[in-house]
Structure formats: structure tokens, C-alpha cells
Short mmCIF file of C-alpha atoms in Angstrom, two decimals:
data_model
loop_
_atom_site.label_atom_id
_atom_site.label_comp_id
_atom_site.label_asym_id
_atom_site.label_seq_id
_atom_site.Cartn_x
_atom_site.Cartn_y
_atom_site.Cartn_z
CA UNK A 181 198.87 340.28 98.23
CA UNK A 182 202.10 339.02 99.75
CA UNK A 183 203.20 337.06 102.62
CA UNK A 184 205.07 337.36 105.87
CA UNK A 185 204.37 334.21 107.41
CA UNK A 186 207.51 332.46 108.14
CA UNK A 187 209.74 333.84 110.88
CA UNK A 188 212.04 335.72 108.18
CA UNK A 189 211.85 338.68 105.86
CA UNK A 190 210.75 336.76 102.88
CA UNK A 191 207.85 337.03 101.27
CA UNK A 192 205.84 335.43 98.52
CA UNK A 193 203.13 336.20 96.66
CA UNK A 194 198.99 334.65 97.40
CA UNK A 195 197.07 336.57 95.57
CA UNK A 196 198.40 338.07 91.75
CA UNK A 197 195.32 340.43 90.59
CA UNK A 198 192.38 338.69 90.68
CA UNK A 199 194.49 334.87 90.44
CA UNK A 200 195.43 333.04 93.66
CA UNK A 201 199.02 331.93 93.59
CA UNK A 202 201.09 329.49 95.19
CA UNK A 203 203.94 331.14 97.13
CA UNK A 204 204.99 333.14 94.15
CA UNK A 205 207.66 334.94 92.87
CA UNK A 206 207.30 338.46 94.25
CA UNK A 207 209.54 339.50 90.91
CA UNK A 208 206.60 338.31 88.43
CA UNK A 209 203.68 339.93 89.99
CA UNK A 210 201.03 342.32 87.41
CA UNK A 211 201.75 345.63 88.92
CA UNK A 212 205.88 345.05 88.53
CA UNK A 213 205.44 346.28 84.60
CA UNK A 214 209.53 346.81 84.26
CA UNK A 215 212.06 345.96 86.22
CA UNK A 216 212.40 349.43 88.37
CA UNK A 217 209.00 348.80 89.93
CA UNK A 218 210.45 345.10 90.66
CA UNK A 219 213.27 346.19 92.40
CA UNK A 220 211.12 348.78 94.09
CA UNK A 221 208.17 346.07 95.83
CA UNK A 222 210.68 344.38 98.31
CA UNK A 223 212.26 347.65 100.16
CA UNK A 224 208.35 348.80 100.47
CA UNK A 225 206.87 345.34 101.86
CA UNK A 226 209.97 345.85 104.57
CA UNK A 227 209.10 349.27 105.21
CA UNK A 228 205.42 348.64 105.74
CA UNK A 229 206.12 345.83 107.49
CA UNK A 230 208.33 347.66 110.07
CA UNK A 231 206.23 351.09 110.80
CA UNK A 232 202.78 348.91 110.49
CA UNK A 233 201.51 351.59 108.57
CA UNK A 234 200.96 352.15 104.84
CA UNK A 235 203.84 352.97 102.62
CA UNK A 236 203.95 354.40 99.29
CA UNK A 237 206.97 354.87 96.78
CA UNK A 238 206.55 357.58 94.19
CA UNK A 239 207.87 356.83 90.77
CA UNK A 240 208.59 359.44 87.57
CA UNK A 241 208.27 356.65 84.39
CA UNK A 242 210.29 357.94 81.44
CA UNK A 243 207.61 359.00 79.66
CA UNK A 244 206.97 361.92 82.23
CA UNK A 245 204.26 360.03 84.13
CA UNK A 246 204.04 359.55 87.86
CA UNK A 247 202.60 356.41 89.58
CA UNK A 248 202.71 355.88 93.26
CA UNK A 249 203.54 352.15 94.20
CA UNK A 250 201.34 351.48 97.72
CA UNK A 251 201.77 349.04 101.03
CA UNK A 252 199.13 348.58 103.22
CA UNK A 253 199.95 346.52 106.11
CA UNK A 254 197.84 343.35 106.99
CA UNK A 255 198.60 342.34 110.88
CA UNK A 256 197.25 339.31 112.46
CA UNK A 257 195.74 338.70 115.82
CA UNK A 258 199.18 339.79 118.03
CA UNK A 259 199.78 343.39 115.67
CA UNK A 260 202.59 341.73 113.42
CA UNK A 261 202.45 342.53 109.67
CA UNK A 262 201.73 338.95 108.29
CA UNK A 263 200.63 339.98 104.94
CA UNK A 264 201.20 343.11 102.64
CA UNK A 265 198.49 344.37 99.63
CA UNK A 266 200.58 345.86 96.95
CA UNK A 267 198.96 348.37 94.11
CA UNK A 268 199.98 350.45 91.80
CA UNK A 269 198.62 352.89 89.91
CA UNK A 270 198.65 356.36 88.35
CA UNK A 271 199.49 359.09 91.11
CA UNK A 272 196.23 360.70 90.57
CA UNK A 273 193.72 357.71 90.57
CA UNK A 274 192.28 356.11 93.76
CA UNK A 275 193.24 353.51 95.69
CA UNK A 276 190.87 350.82 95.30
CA UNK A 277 189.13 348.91 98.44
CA UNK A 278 191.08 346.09 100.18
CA UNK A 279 190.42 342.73 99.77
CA UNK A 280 188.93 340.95 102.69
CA UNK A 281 191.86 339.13 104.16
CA UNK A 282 192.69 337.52 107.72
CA UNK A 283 194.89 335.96 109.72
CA UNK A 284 194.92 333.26 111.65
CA UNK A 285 197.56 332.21 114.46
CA UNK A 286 197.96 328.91 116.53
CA UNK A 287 200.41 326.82 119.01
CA UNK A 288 201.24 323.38 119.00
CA UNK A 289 198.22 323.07 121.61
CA UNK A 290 195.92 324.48 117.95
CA UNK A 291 194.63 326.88 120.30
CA UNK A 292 194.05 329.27 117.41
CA UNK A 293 193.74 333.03 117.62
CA UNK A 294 192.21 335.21 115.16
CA UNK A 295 192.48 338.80 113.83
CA UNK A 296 189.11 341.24 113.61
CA UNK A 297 189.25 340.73 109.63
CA UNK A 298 189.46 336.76 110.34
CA UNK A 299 186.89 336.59 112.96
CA UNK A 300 184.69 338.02 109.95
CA UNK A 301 185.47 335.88 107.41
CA UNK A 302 185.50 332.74 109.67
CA UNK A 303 183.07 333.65 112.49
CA UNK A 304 180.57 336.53 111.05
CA UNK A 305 182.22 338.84 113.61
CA UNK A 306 181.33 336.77 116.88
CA UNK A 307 183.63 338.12 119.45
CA UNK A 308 185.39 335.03 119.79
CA UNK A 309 189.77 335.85 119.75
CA UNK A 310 190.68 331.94 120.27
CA UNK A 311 188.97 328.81 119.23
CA UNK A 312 190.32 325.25 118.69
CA UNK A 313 191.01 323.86 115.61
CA UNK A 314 187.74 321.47 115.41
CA UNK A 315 185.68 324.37 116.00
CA UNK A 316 187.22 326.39 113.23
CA UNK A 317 186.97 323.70 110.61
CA UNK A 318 183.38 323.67 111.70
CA UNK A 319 182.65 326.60 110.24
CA UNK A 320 183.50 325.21 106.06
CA UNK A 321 181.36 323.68 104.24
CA UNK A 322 184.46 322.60 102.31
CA UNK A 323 187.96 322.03 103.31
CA UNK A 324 190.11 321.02 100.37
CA UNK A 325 193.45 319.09 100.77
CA UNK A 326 192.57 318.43 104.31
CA UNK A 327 194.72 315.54 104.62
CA UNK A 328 197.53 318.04 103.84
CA UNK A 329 196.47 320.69 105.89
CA UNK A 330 196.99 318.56 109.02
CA UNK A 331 200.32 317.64 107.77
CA UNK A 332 201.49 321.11 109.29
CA UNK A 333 201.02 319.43 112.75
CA UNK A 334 202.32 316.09 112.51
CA UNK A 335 205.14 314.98 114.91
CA UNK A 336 206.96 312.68 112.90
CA UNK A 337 208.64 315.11 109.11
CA UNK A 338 205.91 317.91 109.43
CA UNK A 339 205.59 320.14 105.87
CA UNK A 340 206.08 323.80 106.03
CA UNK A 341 203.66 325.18 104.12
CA UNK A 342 200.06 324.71 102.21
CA UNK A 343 197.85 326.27 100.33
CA UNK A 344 193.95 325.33 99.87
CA UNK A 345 190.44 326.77 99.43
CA UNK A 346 187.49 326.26 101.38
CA UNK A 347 183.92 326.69 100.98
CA UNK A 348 182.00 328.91 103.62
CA UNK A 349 178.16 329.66 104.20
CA UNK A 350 178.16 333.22 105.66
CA UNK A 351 175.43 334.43 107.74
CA UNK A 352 173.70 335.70 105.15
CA UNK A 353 173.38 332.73 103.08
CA UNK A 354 175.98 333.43 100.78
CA UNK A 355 178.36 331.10 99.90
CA UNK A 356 181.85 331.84 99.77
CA UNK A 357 184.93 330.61 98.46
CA UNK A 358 188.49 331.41 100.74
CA UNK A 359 191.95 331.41 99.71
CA UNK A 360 194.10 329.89 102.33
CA UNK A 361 198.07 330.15 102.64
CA UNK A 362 200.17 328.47 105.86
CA UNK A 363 203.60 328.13 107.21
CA UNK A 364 204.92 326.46 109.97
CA UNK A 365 207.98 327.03 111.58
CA UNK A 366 209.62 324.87 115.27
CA UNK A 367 208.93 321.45 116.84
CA UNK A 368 207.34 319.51 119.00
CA UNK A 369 205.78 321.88 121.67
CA UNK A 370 207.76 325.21 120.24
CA UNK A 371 205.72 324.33 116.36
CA UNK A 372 203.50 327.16 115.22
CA UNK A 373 201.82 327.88 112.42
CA UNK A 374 200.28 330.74 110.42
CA UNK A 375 197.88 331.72 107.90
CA UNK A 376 196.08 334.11 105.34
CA UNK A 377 193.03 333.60 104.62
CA UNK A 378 191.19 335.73 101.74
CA UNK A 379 187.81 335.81 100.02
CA UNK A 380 188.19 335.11 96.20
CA UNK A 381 184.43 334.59 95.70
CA UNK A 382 184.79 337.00 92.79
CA UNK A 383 187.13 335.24 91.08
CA UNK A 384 186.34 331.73 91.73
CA UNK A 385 183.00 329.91 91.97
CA UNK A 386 182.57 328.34 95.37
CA UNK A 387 182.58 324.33 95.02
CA UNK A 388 179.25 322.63 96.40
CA UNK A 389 179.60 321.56 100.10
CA UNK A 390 181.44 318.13 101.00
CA UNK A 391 179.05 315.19 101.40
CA UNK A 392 181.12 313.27 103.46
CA UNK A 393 182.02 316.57 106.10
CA UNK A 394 177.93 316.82 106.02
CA UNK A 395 177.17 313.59 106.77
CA UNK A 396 179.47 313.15 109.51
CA UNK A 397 178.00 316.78 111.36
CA UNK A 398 174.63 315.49 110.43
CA UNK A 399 175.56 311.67 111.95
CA UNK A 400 172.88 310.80 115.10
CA UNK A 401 175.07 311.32 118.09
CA UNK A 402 174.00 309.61 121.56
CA UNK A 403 173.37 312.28 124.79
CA UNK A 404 176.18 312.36 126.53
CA UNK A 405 178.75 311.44 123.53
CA UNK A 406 180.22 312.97 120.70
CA UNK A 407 182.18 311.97 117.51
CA UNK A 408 186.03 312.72 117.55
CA UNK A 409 188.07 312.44 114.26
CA UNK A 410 191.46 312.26 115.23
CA UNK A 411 194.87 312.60 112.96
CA UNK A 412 197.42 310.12 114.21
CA UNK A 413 200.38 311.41 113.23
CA UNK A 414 199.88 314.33 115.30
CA UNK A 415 197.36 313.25 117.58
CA UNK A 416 195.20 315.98 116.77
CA UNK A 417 191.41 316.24 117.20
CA UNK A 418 190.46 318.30 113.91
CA UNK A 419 186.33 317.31 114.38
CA UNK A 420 183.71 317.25 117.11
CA UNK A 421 179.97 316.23 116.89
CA UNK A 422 177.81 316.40 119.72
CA UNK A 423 174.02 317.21 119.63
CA UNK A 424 173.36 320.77 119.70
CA UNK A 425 172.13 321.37 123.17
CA UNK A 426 174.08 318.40 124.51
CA UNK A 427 177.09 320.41 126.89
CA UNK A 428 179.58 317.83 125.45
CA UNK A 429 178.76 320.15 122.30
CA UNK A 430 180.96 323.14 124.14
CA UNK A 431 184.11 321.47 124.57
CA UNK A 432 185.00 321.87 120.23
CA UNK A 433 185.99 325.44 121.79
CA UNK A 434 187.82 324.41 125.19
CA UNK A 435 191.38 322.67 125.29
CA UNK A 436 190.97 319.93 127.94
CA UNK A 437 193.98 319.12 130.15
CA UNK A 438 194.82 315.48 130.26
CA UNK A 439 195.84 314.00 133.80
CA UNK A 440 199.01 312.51 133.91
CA UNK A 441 197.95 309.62 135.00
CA UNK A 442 195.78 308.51 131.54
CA UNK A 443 198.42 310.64 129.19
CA UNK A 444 200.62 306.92 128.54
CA UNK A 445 197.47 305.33 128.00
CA UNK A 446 196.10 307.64 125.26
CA UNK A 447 199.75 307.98 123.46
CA UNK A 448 200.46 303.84 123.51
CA UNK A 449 196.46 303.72 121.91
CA UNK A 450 197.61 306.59 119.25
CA UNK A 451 200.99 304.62 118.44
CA UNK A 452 199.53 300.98 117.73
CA UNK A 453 196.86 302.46 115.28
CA UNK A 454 199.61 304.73 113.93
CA UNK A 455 201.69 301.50 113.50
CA UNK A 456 198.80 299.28 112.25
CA UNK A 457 199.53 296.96 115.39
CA UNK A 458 195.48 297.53 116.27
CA UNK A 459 192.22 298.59 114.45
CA UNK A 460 190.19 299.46 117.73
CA UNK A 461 190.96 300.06 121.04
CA UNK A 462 188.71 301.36 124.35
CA UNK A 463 190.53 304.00 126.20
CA UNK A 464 189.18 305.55 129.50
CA UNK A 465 190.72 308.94 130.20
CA UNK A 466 189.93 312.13 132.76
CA UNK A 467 190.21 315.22 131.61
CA UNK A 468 189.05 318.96 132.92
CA UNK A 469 189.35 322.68 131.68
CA UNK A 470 190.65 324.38 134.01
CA UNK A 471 193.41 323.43 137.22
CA UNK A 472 190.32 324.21 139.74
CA UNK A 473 187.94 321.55 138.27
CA UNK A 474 187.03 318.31 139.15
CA UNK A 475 188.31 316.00 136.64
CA UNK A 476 185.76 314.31 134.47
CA UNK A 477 185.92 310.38 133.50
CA UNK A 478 185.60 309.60 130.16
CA UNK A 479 185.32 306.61 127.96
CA UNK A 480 186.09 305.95 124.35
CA UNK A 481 186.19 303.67 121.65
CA UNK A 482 188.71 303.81 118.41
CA UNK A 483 188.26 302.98 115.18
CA UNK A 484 191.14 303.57 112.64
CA UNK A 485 189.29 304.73 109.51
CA UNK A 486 191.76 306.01 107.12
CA UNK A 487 195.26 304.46 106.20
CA UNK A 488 198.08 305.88 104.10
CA UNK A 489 200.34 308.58 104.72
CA UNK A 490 197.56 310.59 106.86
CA UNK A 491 195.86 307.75 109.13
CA UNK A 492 192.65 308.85 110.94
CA UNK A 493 190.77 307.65 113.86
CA UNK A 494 187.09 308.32 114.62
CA UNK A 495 186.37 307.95 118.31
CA UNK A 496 183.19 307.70 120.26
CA UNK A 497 183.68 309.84 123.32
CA UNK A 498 181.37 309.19 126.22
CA UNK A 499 181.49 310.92 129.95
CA UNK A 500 181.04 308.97 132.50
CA UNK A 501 178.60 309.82 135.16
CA UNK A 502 178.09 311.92 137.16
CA UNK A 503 179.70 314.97 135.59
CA UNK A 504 181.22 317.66 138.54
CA UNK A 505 179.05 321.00 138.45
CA UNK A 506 181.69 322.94 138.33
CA UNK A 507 183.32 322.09 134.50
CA UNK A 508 183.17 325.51 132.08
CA UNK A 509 180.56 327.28 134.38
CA UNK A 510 182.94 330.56 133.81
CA UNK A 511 182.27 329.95 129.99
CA UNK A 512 179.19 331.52 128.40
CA UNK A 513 179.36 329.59 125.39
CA UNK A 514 178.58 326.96 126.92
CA UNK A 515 176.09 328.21 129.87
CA UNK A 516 173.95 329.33 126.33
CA UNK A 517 174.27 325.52 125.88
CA UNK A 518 173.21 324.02 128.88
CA UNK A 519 170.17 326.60 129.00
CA UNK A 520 169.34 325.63 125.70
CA UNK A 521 168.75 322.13 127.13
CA UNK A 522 167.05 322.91 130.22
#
């Protein structure tokens, strides 16, 4: 399985057989047994790529036999080809199934968007097309490399790309171990990023669930508050624990809009515990949903936690009463939510 990530034609190889790679050499994959098949792979990714259909390349070896060289397309959430699965094989012999790979798609807001195959992977098929990032890290029981991983957003010398694996409970109760391949291209507010994601369960052993991940989901949370674990460098709220029922729970999958007033106040709070100037800080924001809503006050309390090249801050987020009627009553989600505490 190849890539098509970046906002160019090249591509690289995540998955070699039944071995995850890192960004490989497209030239040194199994299937490319000589160097005619080689040259063969990166005209057919194009082509596949470009009619969003599958491709095949029919090849007489010169010992009389004829394989057929195959390019099924792999599109994310907006129809463009991000990945390729490559196979070849005798011309006669079946094609066998397709791995279970997704994509995943999201803004310099992380408003992410997923395609069907990684709505199943990530979601067990909910019919949810965009989440934010905290809600989608929810879903591991493992996130390797995290500290990495949010590298991608930073503001200050961002990375490019990264590879990790996570660990995943499915619906079923089967644990599963994912694959995971980004690239990130732009700046500031033009940054995106995008990702494969794959099940390679069969060929690795999922790792037990994180203890420290679990114990911070698991942490008592106050009604009315919830847990925020913030990266400083990009100012990015990558966790969110609220009591179940508790509505504050909802807003992991809502992007709140900042008012302009308060937006100084959070970014000088971010930049002191980025610098190390402060430890802790109280910060009292409003925020809302949607450009109809009431804002809603809020107050918080930081606490740098982590230090280094990745510096995190976990922040007790509190809403001040009384909290307008009106916030996320178009949402389902979180109507289920509110029932469920009534």
C-alpha cells in the first residue's frame, strides 16, 4: 500500500506485504520481482490515481507467463486518491481482499473529516463525517509517539510527516492494532494534514492499553468541568474529560469560537508557559458554537505538566453559571447527553 498524501505526485510505500514501512522506497517493494515490474508500479499508481478507478497492467515474463500488475484506488473523505493497494499476481489467480484502510483529513482548526472505511476503523461506522481531534484520540486505547504526532500542528518548525501505531478496542471487544502514516503540507491557518490509517492486527500483536491515557479518562471530574490537555506549541486541545452525562462532555466534538475580546488573554497565558515565564495561570474566557448563540463564560486554571521539546498543559475548565439554553440544541449528540442526565 502506497501513499498520496502530500500535495505532489509522489508516493511512498506504508505497508510492504504483511510489514509496515516507513515512507518507503516504492522501487524495493515484494511484488517489484525485476526491474520491469519496478518501472511499471509508478505510471499505474498515476493512472489509478487520476481515473479513481482500478488499473491493471498486463505483463508477458520471459518465460511465457502472464501476470497482471493491479491499482485499486483508496480515496479519502473529499473523493481524492490518497492511497493506492498494489498486487501482483499470476493473470489467472484472484485478487485477494483489501486491507482495511482509511483516511483521515483535517484543517488547521483539527476539524477532522473522515472517509466511510475510516469512520469504521475509528468510529465502528457511527455516521459521524467530522470530529475534533480530542474526540478522535478518544477512541485509542494507545497512541504511540504522541508527542510527535502533535508536532504536525505546531506553529513554531512544524515536521512533515509521522508514522505510529495505535491500539483500538472495537465494538466487539476486539482489540486492534492500526498503522498510521501523516503529512502535512502549509502554515499557520492554510496547514493541513493527512493520513492512512490501516489495520495490521494480523501482523502485529496489539500493545496493552496506556495506563497513563486510562487514568486520566478514568480521573473524577467535577459537574460542570472537564479536563483539557493542551499542546503549547500549537495551542491545541488533543484531550477532553468530562463525566459522561455531564453536557460539557459534548463539546470534545464541537469547535468553540473564541470572542475576540478573551483571544489576547488565552494566547499571552499559552506564551508564558510555552516560555517557562509561569507554571499556572487562571484564565476566564467566553466561548459559543455557533454565531447565533449566547456566549458562555468560562473559567480555567493551568498547570504546565510536561517540559521539553513538546510542553503540555492540563487545564481545569469550568462554565460559569448560568449556561444560555440555546448552546448545541441543533446537535443530537449532545441532546442524547443532556437526556441522559435528566
Amino acid at each position: 500500500m502506497v501513499e498520496r498524501l502530500g500535495d505532489t505526485n509522489d508516493v511512498t510505500v506504508l505497508v510492504d506485504g504483511q510489514h509496515p514501512r516507513r515512507f518507503a522506497n516504492l522501487n524495493r517493494v515484494t511484488i517489484a520481482t525485476n526491474i520491469v515490474i519496478a518501472r511499471r508500479l509508478p505510471p499505474l499508481v498515476e493512472r489509478c490515481a487520476v481515473s479513481r478507478r482500478v488499473a491493471i497492467d498486463q505483463l508477458e515474463l520471459a518465460c511465457g507467463a502472464s501476470i497482471n500488475i493491479v491499482a485499486s484506488p483508496i480515496c479519502g473523505p473529499y473523493g481524492h486518491v490518497r492511497a493506492v493497494a498494489l498486487w501482483a499476481g499470476d493473470a489467472d489467480e484472484g485478487l485477494p481482499p483489501l486491507p482495511n484502510i482509511g483516511v483521515l483529513e483535517w484543517d488547521a482548526t483539527v476539524v477532522v473529516s473522515a472517509s466511510a472505511s475510516a469512520r469504521s476503523l475509528l468510529l465502528d461506522d457511527q455516521k459521524v463525517e467530522r470530529l475534533m481531534l480530542p474526540e478522535m484520540l478518544s477512541y485509542f486505547d494507545r497512541f504511540e509517539d504522541r508527542s510527535q504526532f502533535l508536532a504536525l500542528l505546531s506553529f513554531d518548525s512544524p515536521i512533515d510527516e509521522w508514522i505510529g501505531c495505535a491500539t483500538r478496542t472495537f465494538g466487539d471487544g476486539v482489540v486492534h492494532r492500526l498503522h498510521l502514516a501523516a503529512r502535512a503540507s502549509g502554515m499557520g491557518t492554510n496547514r493541513t494534514v493527512r493520513a492512512v490509517v490501516c489495520d495490521i492486527s494480523d501482523v502485529e500483536a496489539p500493545v496493552p492499553p496506556d495506563m497513563y491515557s486510562s487514568a486520566l479518562r478514568n480521573v473524577p471530574v467535577l459537574r460542570g468541568h472537564a479536563l483539557a490537555l493542551i499542546d503549547l506549541n500549537g495551542l491545541v486541545i488533543h484531550d477532553w474529560v468530562a463525566n459522561d452525562h455531564d453536557r460539557i462532555a459534548g463539546w470534545s466534538h464541537h469547535r468553540p469560537l473564541l470572542h475576540p475580546d478573551d483571544q489576547a488573554a488565552i494566547l499571552s497565558a499559552g506564551l508564558e508557559m510555552l516560555s517557562g515565564t509561569a507554571t499556572t495561570a487562571s484564565v476566564r474566557a467566553r466561548v459559543r458554537f455557533d454565531s447565533a448563540d449566547d456566549w458562555i463564560q468560562l473559567e480555567s486554571w493551568w498547570t504546565r505538566i510536561v517540559t521539553g521539546d513538546q510542553p503540555q498543559v492540563l487545564a481545569d475548565i469550568a462554565i460559569v453559571p448560568p449556561m444560555p439554553a440555546s448552546v448545541l440544541d441543533k446537535c443530537s449528540r449532545c441532546q442524547g447527553i443532556s437526556d441522559e442526565a435528566a
